[in-house]
Amino acid sequence: MKILSTLSFILLLSFLASAQNITAFKDKTSGKIGFKLDGETIIPATKYDGWDGYSDGLIAVSIKNKWGFIDLEGNEVIGLNYLDVDKFHEGFALVSLKKGKYGYIDETGAKIGEFVYQNGQPFYGGFAAVQMKENYG
């Protein structure tokens, strides 16, 4: 049992280390974006118009200026419903549903509070700086 646990842990670490090597590529014919993991195509360039990075196991992608998140298998985890998204940090991402109204979602897409901020920053140490009108906190 101990050997199996150690082997599972090593496999998990190698997956996590390799998962950081996500790169995007653009198909010259279609102009669509695809993704590679360690140089191997994992998501073909057939669907997405843009991307904004990879973090916490999710890739921020867009189609016709609507943003959402997919996993490394290309499954849509959080629908492409947002005008703007930031990468996940500490399990939360800053997103916008309406121009000038930002809020946070978790990795399932659940809203964390209301979308009332004019801007915000990623979470660090359990906190995120936000802007409401002229105030920052």
Tab-separated table of N, CA, C and O in Angstrom:
chain	number	residue	atom	x	y	z
A	1	MET	N	0.826	-1.191	0.000
A	1	MET	CA	0.000	0.000	0.000
A	1	MET	C	0.873	1.259	0.000
A	1	MET	O	0.574	2.211	-0.676
A	2	LYS	N	1.937	1.232	0.790
A	2	LYS	CA	2.819	2.378	0.873
A	2	LYS	C	3.485	2.653	-0.478
A	2	LYS	O	3.629	3.797	-0.889
A	3	ILE	N	3.865	1.593	-1.201
A	3	ILE	CA	4.479	1.755	-2.526
A	3	ILE	C	3.481	2.374	-3.488
A	3	ILE	O	3.815	3.270	-4.259
A	4	LEU	N	2.216	1.923	-3.433
A	4	LEU	CA	1.177	2.477	-4.301
A	4	LEU	C	0.943	3.949	-4.000
A	4	LEU	O	0.821	4.768	-4.919
A	5	SER	N	0.920	4.317	-2.733
A	5	SER	CA	0.746	5.721	-2.354
A	5	SER	C	1.907	6.573	-2.845
A	5	SER	O	1.713	7.671	-3.357
A	6	THR	N	3.120	6.062	-2.698
A	6	THR	CA	4.304	6.793	-3.164
A	6	THR	C	4.277	6.955	-4.672
A	6	THR	O	4.539	8.038	-5.193
A	7	LEU	N	3.930	5.885	-5.386
A	7	LEU	CA	3.844	5.943	-6.838
A	7	LEU	C	2.777	6.937	-7.279
A	7	LEU	O	2.998	7.736	-8.195
A	8	SER	N	1.619	6.927	-6.635
A	8	SER	CA	0.544	7.884	-6.956
A	8	SER	C	1.013	9.315	-6.734
A	8	SER	O	0.738	10.198	-7.537
A	9	PHE	N	1.730	9.541	-5.640
A	9	PHE	CA	2.237	10.878	-5.335
A	9	PHE	C	3.233	11.334	-6.393
A	9	PHE	O	3.185	12.469	-6.865
A	10	ILE	N	4.123	10.447	-6.816
A	10	ILE	CA	5.109	10.795	-7.850
A	10	ILE	C	4.404	11.105	-9.167
A	10	ILE	O	4.745	12.069	-9.853
A	11	LEU	N	3.424	10.309	-9.531
A	11	LEU	CA	2.664	10.569	-10.763
A	11	LEU	C	1.931	11.906	-10.697
A	11	LEU	O	1.904	12.661	-11.668
A	12	LEU	N	1.348	12.209	-9.549
A	12	LEU	CA	0.660	13.481	-9.379
A	12	LEU	C	1.631	14.639	-9.515
A	12	LEU	O	1.353	15.617	-10.217
A	13	LEU	N	2.789	14.545	-8.881
A	13	LEU	CA	3.785	15.609	-8.991
A	13	LEU	C	4.259	15.796	-10.427
A	13	LEU	O	4.406	16.918	-10.904
A	14	SER	N	4.481	14.697	-11.147
A	14	SER	CA	4.941	14.825	-12.528
A	14	SER	C	3.854	15.442	-13.395
A	14	SER	O	4.140	16.239	-14.285
A	15	PHE	N	2.588	15.112	-13.137
A	15	PHE	CA	1.505	15.730	-13.896
A	15	PHE	C	1.432	17.220	-13.609
A	15	PHE	O	1.331	18.032	-14.513
A	16	LEU	N	1.515	17.588	-12.340
A	16	LEU	CA	1.440	19.002	-11.986
A	16	LEU	C	2.603	19.788	-12.569
A	16	LEU	O	2.421	20.906	-13.053
A	17	ALA	N	3.774	19.212	-12.565
A	17	ALA	CA	4.931	19.901	-13.136
A	17	ALA	C	4.775	20.062	-14.636
A	17	ALA	O	5.040	21.119	-15.192
A	18	SER	N	4.302	19.014	-15.317
A	18	SER	CA	4.163	19.104	-16.774
A	18	SER	C	2.985	19.981	-17.161
A	18	SER	O	2.997	20.580	-18.227
A	19	ALA	N	1.976	20.073	-16.325
A	19	ALA	CA	0.798	20.866	-16.651
A	19	ALA	C	1.125	22.346	-16.783
A	19	ALA	O	0.393	23.093	-17.393
A	20	GLN	N	2.238	22.768	-16.237
A	20	GLN	CA	2.622	24.162	-16.337
A	20	GLN	C	3.182	24.508	-17.716
A	20	GLN	O	3.388	25.651	-18.024
A	21	ASN	N	3.451	23.510	-18.549
A	21	ASN	CA	4.023	23.740	-19.867
A	21	ASN	C	2.955	23.831	-20.950
A	21	ASN	O	3.107	23.281	-22.033
A	22	ILE	N	1.872	24.516	-20.667
A	22	ILE	CA	0.801	24.718	-21.633
A	22	ILE	C	1.191	25.869	-22.550
A	22	ILE	O	1.576	26.941	-22.084
A	23	THR	N	1.091	25.630	-23.841
A	23	THR	CA	1.332	26.698	-24.815
A	23	THR	C	0.175	26.730	-25.800
A	23	THR	O	-0.455	25.712	-26.069
A	24	ALA	N	-0.080	27.905	-26.309
A	24	ALA	CA	-1.132	28.066	-27.318
A	24	ALA	C	-0.473	28.176	-28.680
A	24	ALA	O	0.664	28.615	-28.802
A	25	PHE	N	-1.209	27.762	-29.701
A	25	PHE	CA	-0.741	27.943	-31.071
A	25	PHE	C	-1.933	28.365	-31.925
A	25	PHE	O	-3.085	28.082	-31.591
A	26	LYS	N	-1.658	29.080	-32.988
A	26	LYS	CA	-2.702	29.579	-33.870
A	26	LYS	C	-2.615	28.862	-35.212
A	26	LYS	O	-1.549	28.809	-35.826
A	27	ASP	N	-3.747	28.302	-35.644
A	27	ASP	CA	-3.808	27.668	-36.945
A	27	ASP	C	-3.763	28.738	-38.031
A	27	ASP	O	-4.553	29.682	-37.999
A	28	LYS	N	-2.827	28.608	-38.964
A	28	LYS	CA	-2.645	29.635	-39.990
A	28	LYS	C	-3.828	29.747	-40.935
A	28	LYS	O	-4.100	30.820	-41.466
A	29	THR	N	-4.557	28.669	-41.143
A	29	THR	CA	-5.695	28.681	-42.058
A	29	THR	C	-6.951	29.239	-41.398
A	29	THR	O	-7.567	30.167	-41.898
A	30	SER	N	-7.306	28.677	-40.243
A	30	SER	CA	-8.554	29.068	-39.588
A	30	SER	C	-8.406	30.273	-38.674
A	30	SER	O	-9.374	30.954	-38.370
A	31	GLY	N	-7.174	30.516	-38.183
A	31	GLY	CA	-6.943	31.587	-37.224
A	31	GLY	C	-7.375	31.221	-35.813
A	31	GLY	O	-7.317	32.041	-34.902
A	32	LYS	N	-7.809	29.991	-35.612
A	32	LYS	CA	-8.264	29.537	-34.294
A	32	LYS	C	-7.069	29.130	-33.432
A	32	LYS	O	-5.995	28.807	-33.920
A	33	ILE	N	-7.303	29.128	-32.107
A	33	ILE	CA	-6.278	28.822	-31.129
A	33	ILE	C	-6.429	27.379	-30.650
A	33	ILE	O	-7.534	26.929	-30.358
A	34	GLY	N	-5.300	26.673	-30.551
A	34	GLY	CA	-5.249	25.343	-29.962
A	34	GLY	C	-4.216	25.339	-28.854
A	34	GLY	O	-3.528	26.340	-28.621
A	35	PHE	N	-4.065	24.191	-28.187
A	35	PHE	CA	-3.175	24.126	-27.035
A	35	PHE	C	-2.305	22.882	-27.067
A	35	PHE	O	-2.736	21.821	-27.497
A	36	LYS	N	-1.078	23.073	-26.591
A	36	LYS	CA	-0.120	21.977	-26.488
A	36	LYS	C	0.333	21.852	-25.045
A	36	LYS	O	0.445	22.845	-24.333
A	37	LEU	N	0.598	20.619	-24.668
A	37	LEU	CA	1.174	20.302	-23.361
A	37	LEU	C	2.493	19.618	-23.642
A	37	LEU	O	2.524	18.562	-24.280
A	38	ASP	N	3.585	20.224	-23.222
A	38	ASP	CA	4.926	19.700	-23.474
A	38	ASP	C	5.149	19.396	-24.956
A	38	ASP	O	5.727	18.381	-25.320
A	39	GLY	N	4.642	20.258	-25.821
A	39	GLY	CA	4.858	20.126	-27.254
A	39	GLY	C	3.873	19.239	-27.982
A	39	GLY	O	3.842	19.205	-29.206
A	40	GLU	N	3.040	18.509	-27.262
A	40	GLU	CA	2.046	17.619	-27.873
A	40	GLU	C	0.684	18.310	-27.879
A	40	GLU	O	0.236	18.833	-26.857
A	41	THR	N	0.018	18.303	-29.039
A	41	THR	CA	-1.303	18.914	-29.134
A	41	THR	C	-2.287	18.163	-28.253
A	41	THR	O	-2.438	16.949	-28.372
A	42	ILE	N	-2.952	18.913	-27.355
A	42	ILE	CA	-3.976	18.308	-26.503
A	42	ILE	C	-5.361	18.823	-26.856
A	42	ILE	O	-6.350	18.147	-26.638
A	43	ILE	N	-5.432	20.042	-27.394
A	43	ILE	CA	-6.703	20.620	-27.833
A	43	ILE	C	-6.451	21.223	-29.212
A	43	ILE	O	-5.702	22.190	-29.336
A	44	PRO	N	-7.055	20.655	-30.270
A	44	PRO	CA	-6.789	21.163	-31.621
A	44	PRO	C	-7.335	22.577	-31.828
A	44	PRO	O	-8.244	23.021	-31.128
A	45	ALA	N	-6.769	23.265	-32.812
A	45	ALA	CA	-7.141	24.657	-33.109
A	45	ALA	C	-8.365	24.684	-34.017
A	45	ALA	O	-8.268	24.946	-35.204
A	46	THR	N	-9.527	24.405	-33.430
A	46	THR	CA	-10.754	24.361	-34.236
A	46	THR	C	-11.851	25.278	-33.718
A	46	THR	O	-12.818	25.515	-34.422
A	47	LYS	N	-11.699	25.813	-32.523
A	47	LYS	CA	-12.842	26.462	-31.885
A	47	LYS	C	-12.569	27.852	-31.311
A	47	LYS	O	-13.395	28.749	-31.467
A	48	TYR	N	-11.457	28.058	-30.642
A	48	TYR	CA	-11.264	29.255	-29.825
A	48	TYR	C	-10.571	30.379	-30.583
A	48	TYR	O	-9.653	30.160	-31.356
A	49	ASP	N	-11.046	31.605	-30.324
A	49	ASP	CA	-10.487	32.806	-30.955
A	49	ASP	C	-9.330	33.394	-30.149
A	49	ASP	O	-8.485	34.081	-30.697
A	50	GLY	N	-9.336	33.184	-28.844
A	50	GLY	CA	-8.309	33.767	-27.994
A	50	GLY	C	-8.137	32.981	-26.713
A	50	GLY	O	-8.926	32.097	-26.403
A	51	TRP	N	-7.072	33.338	-25.994
A	51	TRP	CA	-6.831	32.741	-24.685
A	51	TRP	C	-6.104	33.739	-23.810
A	51	TRP	O	-5.500	34.686	-24.304
A	52	ASP	N	-6.198	33.545	-22.497
A	52	ASP	CA	-5.545	34.465	-21.577
A	52	ASP	C	-4.847	33.708	-20.459
A	52	ASP	O	-4.929	34.074	-19.299
A	53	GLY	N	-4.202	32.605	-20.819
A	53	GLY	CA	-3.375	31.915	-19.850
A	53	GLY	C	-4.014	30.710	-19.199
A	53	GLY	O	-5.191	30.413	-19.370
A	54	TYR	N	-3.174	30.024	-18.450
A	54	TYR	CA	-3.522	28.784	-17.768
A	54	TYR	C	-3.154	28.904	-16.303
A	54	TYR	O	-2.055	29.356	-15.976
A	55	SER	N	-4.071	28.529	-15.429
A	55	SER	CA	-3.770	28.484	-13.999
A	55	SER	C	-4.789	27.611	-13.292
A	55	SER	O	-5.926	27.491	-13.737
A	56	ASP	N	-4.367	27.006	-12.223
A	56	ASP	CA	-5.230	26.162	-11.386
A	56	ASP	C	-5.987	25.110	-12.198
A	56	ASP	O	-7.142	24.802	-11.910
A	57	GLY	N	-5.355	24.587	-13.255
A	57	GLY	CA	-5.971	23.528	-14.045
A	57	GLY	C	-6.950	23.998	-15.107
A	57	GLY	O	-7.573	23.171	-15.762
A	58	LEU	N	-7.106	25.309	-15.278
A	58	LEU	CA	-8.071	25.837	-16.243
A	58	LEU	C	-7.414	26.808	-17.215
A	58	LEU	O	-6.520	27.572	-16.842
A	59	ILE	N	-7.888	26.788	-18.459
A	59	ILE	CA	-7.403	27.695	-19.493
A	59	ILE	C	-8.517	28.697	-19.790
A	59	ILE	O	-9.648	28.307	-20.065
A	60	ALA	N	-8.195	29.996	-19.723
A	60	ALA	CA	-9.156	31.043	-20.083
A	60	ALA	C	-9.199	31.143	-21.607
A	60	ALA	O	-8.173	31.326	-22.247
A	61	VAL	N	-10.401	30.982	-22.195
A	61	VAL	CA	-10.552	30.991	-23.651
A	61	VAL	C	-11.714	31.895	-24.058
A	61	VAL	O	-12.603	32.186	-23.255
A	62	SER	N	-11.689	32.308	-25.341
A	62	SER	CA	-12.793	33.133	-25.843
A	62	SER	C	-13.248	32.667	-27.213
A	62	SER	O	-12.473	32.117	-27.997
A	63	ILE	N	-14.525	32.915	-27.464
A	63	ILE	CA	-15.144	32.765	-28.777
A	63	ILE	C	-15.982	34.016	-28.979
A	63	ILE	O	-16.858	34.323	-28.164
A	64	LYS	N	-15.705	34.747	-30.044
A	64	LYS	CA	-16.440	35.981	-30.370
A	64	LYS	C	-16.531	36.919	-29.167
A	64	LYS	O	-17.597	37.413	-28.820
A	65	ASN	N	-15.400	37.149	-28.510
A	65	ASN	CA	-15.273	38.072	-27.374
A	65	ASN	C	-16.074	37.682	-26.142
A	65	ASN	O	-16.318	38.519	-25.274
A	66	LYS	N	-16.469	36.447	-26.030
A	66	LYS	CA	-17.092	35.924	-24.807
A	66	LYS	C	-16.099	34.946	-24.197
A	66	LYS	O	-15.584	34.063	-24.865
A	67	TRP	N	-15.844	35.120	-22.902
A	67	TRP	CA	-14.796	34.380	-22.219
A	67	TRP	C	-15.347	33.368	-21.236
A	67	TRP	O	-16.408	33.567	-20.643
A	68	GLY	N	-14.581	32.286	-21.052
A	68	GLY	CA	-14.889	31.260	-20.070
A	68	GLY	C	-13.648	30.425	-19.828
A	68	GLY	O	-12.534	30.852	-20.162
A	69	PHE	N	-13.825	29.222	-19.293
A	69	PHE	CA	-12.688	28.379	-18.935
A	69	PHE	C	-12.917	26.941	-19.371
A	69	PHE	O	-14.021	26.412	-19.241
A	70	ILE	N	-11.838	26.311	-19.867
A	70	ILE	CA	-11.855	24.899	-20.221
A	70	ILE	C	-10.776	24.173	-19.423
A	70	ILE	O	-9.835	24.787	-18.936
A	71	ASP	N	-10.939	22.847	-19.320
A	71	ASP	CA	-9.893	22.053	-18.672
A	71	ASP	C	-8.910	21.563	-19.729
A	71	ASP	O	-9.032	21.886	-20.919
A	72	LEU	N	-7.937	20.773	-19.319
A	72	LEU	CA	-6.886	20.316	-20.221
A	72	LEU	C	-7.361	19.289	-21.245
A	72	LEU	O	-6.632	18.946	-22.161
A	73	GLU	N	-8.586	18.824	-21.091
A	73	GLU	CA	-9.162	17.909	-22.079
A	73	GLU	C	-10.072	18.648	-23.052
A	73	GLU	O	-10.665	18.036	-23.927
A	74	GLY	N	-10.207	19.962	-22.883
A	74	GLY	CA	-11.046	20.751	-23.768
A	74	GLY	C	-12.492	20.850	-23.330
A	74	GLY	O	-13.322	21.427	-24.032
A	75	ASN	N	-12.817	20.318	-22.157
A	75	ASN	CA	-14.186	20.400	-21.639
A	75	ASN	C	-14.454	21.797	-21.105
A	75	ASN	O	-13.631	22.348	-20.370
A	76	GLU	N	-15.596	22.352	-21.459
A	76	GLU	CA	-15.983	23.663	-20.949
A	76	GLU	C	-16.400	23.503	-19.493
A	76	GLU	O	-17.406	22.882	-19.184
A	77	VAL	N	-15.604	24.063	-18.595
A	77	VAL	CA	-15.853	23.951	-17.157
A	77	VAL	C	-16.703	25.127	-16.682
A	77	VAL	O	-17.613	24.963	-15.877
A	78	ILE	N	-16.406	26.308	-17.200
A	78	ILE	CA	-17.160	27.519	-16.872
A	78	ILE	C	-17.539	28.160	-18.206
A	78	ILE	O	-16.671	28.473	-19.020
A	79	GLY	N	-18.842	28.325	-18.423
A	79	GLY	CA	-19.359	28.791	-19.705
A	79	GLY	C	-18.745	30.085	-20.207
A	79	GLY	O	-18.309	30.925	-19.424
A	80	LEU	N	-18.726	30.241	-21.510
A	80	LEU	CA	-18.185	31.439	-22.151
A	80	LEU	C	-19.249	32.541	-22.126
A	80	LEU	O	-19.891	32.839	-23.125
A	81	ASN	N	-19.437	33.113	-20.946
A	81	ASN	CA	-20.486	34.103	-20.706
A	81	ASN	C	-19.946	35.464	-20.300
A	81	ASN	O	-20.724	36.378	-20.067
A	82	TYR	N	-18.632	35.603	-20.187
A	82	TYR	CA	-18.050	36.796	-19.585
A	82	TYR	C	-17.418	37.723	-20.616
A	82	TYR	O	-16.891	37.285	-21.628
A	83	LEU	N	-17.488	39.036	-20.326
A	83	LEU	CA	-16.841	40.033	-21.176
A	83	LEU	C	-15.340	40.059	-20.954
A	83	LEU	O	-14.574	40.400	-21.858
A	84	ASP	N	-14.918	39.715	-19.740
A	84	ASP	CA	-13.504	39.762	-19.379
A	84	ASP	C	-13.263	38.742	-18.275
A	84	ASP	O	-14.131	38.533	-17.420
A	85	VAL	N	-12.101	38.106	-18.297
A	85	VAL	CA	-11.718	37.178	-17.227
A	85	VAL	C	-10.247	37.363	-16.918
A	85	VAL	O	-9.473	37.804	-17.755
A	86	ASP	N	-9.882	37.035	-15.699
A	86	ASP	CA	-8.488	36.969	-15.286
A	86	ASP	C	-8.219	35.515	-14.923
A	86	ASP	O	-9.156	34.741	-14.715
A	87	LYS	N	-6.968	35.136	-14.825
A	87	LYS	CA	-6.626	33.769	-14.449
A	87	LYS	C	-7.021	33.507	-12.995
A	87	LYS	O	-7.121	34.427	-12.185
A	88	PHE	N	-7.209	32.236	-12.670
A	88	PHE	CA	-7.504	31.839	-11.299
A	88	PHE	C	-6.253	31.970	-10.446
A	88	PHE	O	-5.149	31.705	-10.895
A	89	HIS	N	-6.477	32.418	-9.219
A	89	HIS	CA	-5.404	32.478	-8.235
A	89	HIS	C	-6.039	32.200	-6.883
A	89	HIS	O	-7.030	32.835	-6.523
A	90	GLU	N	-5.478	31.237	-6.168
A	90	GLU	CA	-6.028	30.793	-4.882
A	90	GLU	C	-7.485	30.356	-5.011
A	90	GLU	O	-8.285	30.528	-4.089
A	91	GLY	N	-7.849	29.815	-6.171
A	91	GLY	CA	-9.192	29.269	-6.360
A	91	GLY	C	-10.242	30.248	-6.838
A	91	GLY	O	-11.402	29.885	-6.994
A	92	PHE	N	-9.869	31.507	-7.094
A	92	PHE	CA	-10.835	32.520	-7.526
A	92	PHE	C	-10.315	33.281	-8.745
A	92	PHE	O	-9.115	33.479	-8.895
A	93	ALA	N	-11.241	33.723	-9.583
A	93	ALA	CA	-10.876	34.541	-10.747
A	93	ALA	C	-11.765	35.776	-10.793
A	93	ALA	O	-12.968	35.709	-10.512
A	94	LEU	N	-11.174	36.894	-11.159
A	94	LEU	CA	-11.909	38.134	-11.383
A	94	LEU	C	-12.524	38.062	-12.770
A	94	LEU	O	-11.843	37.754	-13.743
A	95	VAL	N	-13.837	38.315	-12.865
A	95	VAL	CA	-14.541	38.257	-14.149
A	95	VAL	C	-15.525	39.421	-14.254
A	95	VAL	O	-15.881	40.041	-13.252
A	96	SER	N	-15.961	39.682	-15.478
A	96	SER	CA	-16.945	40.740	-15.709
A	96	SER	C	-18.066	40.217	-16.596
A	96	SER	O	-17.820	39.636	-17.653
A	97	LEU	N	-19.303	40.433	-16.159
A	97	LEU	CA	-20.476	40.102	-16.961
A	97	LEU	C	-20.968	41.308	-17.747
A	97	LEU	O	-21.626	41.174	-18.761
A	98	LYS	N	-20.664	42.482	-17.238
A	98	LYS	CA	-21.147	43.734	-17.806
A	98	LYS	C	-20.025	44.755	-17.722
A	98	LYS	O	-19.273	44.766	-16.742
A	99	LYS	N	-19.898	45.597	-18.719
A	99	LYS	CA	-18.808	46.578	-18.741
A	99	LYS	C	-18.767	47.384	-17.443
A	99	LYS	O	-19.759	47.961	-17.016
A	100	GLY	N	-17.578	47.384	-16.804
A	100	GLY	CA	-17.390	48.157	-15.584
A	100	GLY	C	-17.913	47.509	-14.320
A	100	GLY	O	-17.880	48.115	-13.253
A	101	LYS	N	-18.389	46.264	-14.396
A	101	LYS	CA	-18.895	45.557	-13.214
A	101	LYS	C	-18.183	44.221	-13.083
A	101	LYS	O	-18.422	43.293	-13.846
A	102	TYR	N	-17.279	44.154	-12.123
A	102	TYR	CA	-16.474	42.964	-11.902
A	102	TYR	C	-16.860	42.272	-10.600
A	102	TYR	O	-17.380	42.908	-9.679
A	103	GLY	N	-16.571	41.001	-10.554
A	103	GLY	CA	-16.765	40.200	-9.355
A	103	GLY	C	-15.891	38.970	-9.456
A	103	GLY	O	-15.121	38.809	-10.413
A	104	TYR	N	-16.022	38.081	-8.495
A	104	TYR	CA	-15.191	36.883	-8.451
A	104	TYR	C	-16.051	35.637	-8.577
A	104	TYR	O	-17.193	35.604	-8.122
A	105	ILE	N	-15.452	34.616	-9.206
A	105	ILE	CA	-16.066	33.294	-9.273
A	105	ILE	C	-15.070	32.279	-8.735
A	105	ILE	O	-13.867	32.535	-8.708
A	106	ASP	N	-15.602	31.123	-8.315
A	106	ASP	CA	-14.706	30.040	-7.917
A	106	ASP	C	-14.503	29.105	-9.111
A	106	ASP	O	-15.013	29.357	-10.205
A	107	GLU	N	-13.772	28.015	-8.911
A	107	GLU	CA	-13.416	27.121	-10.009
A	107	GLU	C	-14.591	26.304	-10.543
A	107	GLU	O	-14.452	25.599	-11.534
A	108	THR	N	-15.759	26.413	-9.918
A	108	THR	CA	-16.962	25.774	-10.455
A	108	THR	C	-17.810	26.781	-11.223
A	108	THR	O	-18.811	26.412	-11.827
A	109	GLY	N	-17.427	28.061	-11.161
A	109	GLY	CA	-18.200	29.108	-11.817
A	109	GLY	C	-19.189	29.797	-10.896
A	109	GLY	O	-19.897	30.726	-11.309
A	110	ALA	N	-19.252	29.385	-9.635
A	110	ALA	CA	-20.171	30.010	-8.676
A	110	ALA	C	-19.703	31.422	-8.354
A	110	ALA	O	-18.513	31.659	-8.122
A	111	LYS	N	-20.660	32.365	-8.351
A	111	LYS	CA	-20.343	33.747	-7.998
A	111	LYS	C	-20.002	33.848	-6.520
A	111	LYS	O	-20.640	33.234	-5.689
A	112	ILE	N	-18.973	34.648	-6.230
A	112	ILE	CA	-18.590	34.926	-4.848
A	112	ILE	C	-18.978	36.383	-4.598
A	112	ILE	O	-18.253	37.301	-4.943
A	113	GLY	N	-20.144	36.597	-4.043
A	113	GLY	CA	-20.639	37.958	-3.834
A	113	GLY	C	-21.226	38.548	-5.114
A	113	GLY	O	-21.438	37.857	-6.105
A	114	GLU	N	-21.467	39.827	-5.081
A	114	GLU	CA	-22.079	40.528	-6.209
A	114	GLU	C	-21.020	41.122	-7.128
A	114	GLU	O	-19.895	41.374	-6.713
A	115	PHE	N	-21.399	41.398	-8.337
A	115	PHE	CA	-20.510	42.007	-9.320
A	115	PHE	C	-20.687	43.520	-9.251
A	115	PHE	O	-21.429	44.112	-10.024
A	116	VAL	N	-19.978	44.142	-8.298
A	116	VAL	CA	-20.164	45.572	-8.025
A	116	VAL	C	-18.877	46.384	-8.149
A	116	VAL	O	-18.892	47.594	-7.976
A	117	TYR	N	-17.761	45.720	-8.480
A	117	TYR	CA	-16.474	46.408	-8.491
A	117	TYR	C	-16.151	46.961	-9.875
A	117	TYR	O	-16.497	46.376	-10.886
A	118	GLN	N	-15.455	48.101	-9.891
A	118	GLN	CA	-14.992	48.668	-11.155
A	118	GLN	C	-13.719	47.969	-11.628
A	118	GLN	O	-13.411	47.963	-12.809
A	119	ASN	N	-12.993	47.376	-10.687
A	119	ASN	CA	-11.781	46.651	-11.006
A	119	ASN	C	-11.382	45.816	-9.798
A	119	ASN	O	-11.940	45.972	-8.714
A	120	GLY	N	-10.421	44.940	-9.986
A	120	GLY	CA	-9.952	44.114	-8.889
A	120	GLY	C	-8.626	43.480	-9.225
A	120	GLY	O	-8.148	43.568	-10.354
A	121	GLN	N	-8.054	42.845	-8.241
A	121	GLN	CA	-6.771	42.168	-8.376
A	121	GLN	C	-6.939	40.704	-7.964
A	121	GLN	O	-7.896	40.348	-7.275
A	122	PRO	N	-5.991	39.841	-8.346
A	122	PRO	CA	-6.057	38.440	-7.917
A	122	PRO	C	-5.946	38.302	-6.400
A	122	PRO	O	-5.418	39.179	-5.727
A	123	PHE	N	-6.450	37.194	-5.889
A	123	PHE	CA	-6.321	36.884	-4.475
A	123	PHE	C	-4.881	36.522	-4.146
A	123	PHE	O	-4.224	35.818	-4.902
A	124	TYR	N	-4.382	37.038	-3.027
A	124	TYR	CA	-3.078	36.693	-2.463
A	124	TYR	C	-3.251	36.619	-0.960
A	124	TYR	O	-3.735	37.570	-0.349
A	125	GLY	N	-2.876	35.500	-0.384
A	125	GLY	CA	-2.998	35.340	1.060
A	125	GLY	C	-4.432	35.449	1.553
A	125	GLY	O	-4.673	35.874	2.672
A	126	GLY	N	-5.383	35.075	0.709
A	126	GLY	CA	-6.790	35.092	1.094
A	126	GLY	C	-7.491	36.425	0.903
A	126	GLY	O	-8.667	36.559	1.225
A	127	PHE	N	-6.803	37.428	0.362
A	127	PHE	CA	-7.393	38.747	0.157
A	127	PHE	C	-7.196	39.213	-1.285
A	127	PHE	O	-6.232	38.823	-1.945
A	128	ALA	N	-8.100	40.085	-1.743
A	128	ALA	CA	-7.976	40.686	-3.070
A	128	ALA	C	-8.296	42.174	-2.968
A	128	ALA	O	-9.265	42.569	-2.307
A	129	ALA	N	-7.480	42.992	-3.600
A	129	ALA	CA	-7.742	44.435	-3.651
A	129	ALA	C	-8.804	44.692	-4.709
A	129	ALA	O	-8.770	44.121	-5.799
A	130	VAL	N	-9.775	45.558	-4.401
A	130	VAL	CA	-10.843	45.899	-5.335
A	130	VAL	C	-11.048	47.410	-5.389
A	130	VAL	O	-10.636	48.135	-4.488
A	131	GLN	N	-11.703	47.837	-6.448
A	131	GLN	CA	-12.046	49.259	-6.620
A	131	GLN	C	-13.563	49.386	-6.724
A	131	GLN	O	-14.209	48.718	-7.522
A	132	MET	N	-14.130	50.287	-5.898
A	132	MET	CA	-15.538	50.655	-5.987
A	132	MET	C	-15.594	52.170	-6.104
A	132	MET	O	-15.200	52.872	-5.166
A	133	LYS	N	-16.010	52.634	-7.280
A	133	LYS	CA	-16.004	54.064	-7.605
A	133	LYS	C	-14.603	54.618	-7.385
A	133	LYS	O	-13.669	54.184	-8.024
A	134	GLU	N	-14.425	55.556	-6.481
A	134	GLU	CA	-13.121	56.161	-6.230
A	134	GLU	C	-12.358	55.484	-5.092
A	134	GLU	O	-11.253	55.903	-4.749
A	135	ASN	N	-12.971	54.484	-4.493
A	135	ASN	CA	-12.389	53.846	-3.311
A	135	ASN	C	-11.704	52.534	-3.661
A	135	ASN	O	-12.184	51.782	-4.514
A	136	TYR	N	-10.617	52.278	-2.949
A	136	TYR	CA	-9.849	51.038	-3.123
A	136	TYR	C	-9.756	50.346	-1.777
A	136	TYR	O	-9.619	50.980	-0.750
A	137	GLY	N	-9.805	49.038	-1.797
A	137	GLY	CA	-9.667	48.297	-0.545
A	137	GLY	C	-9.412	46.850	-0.771
A	137	GLY	O	-9.332	46.356	-1.841
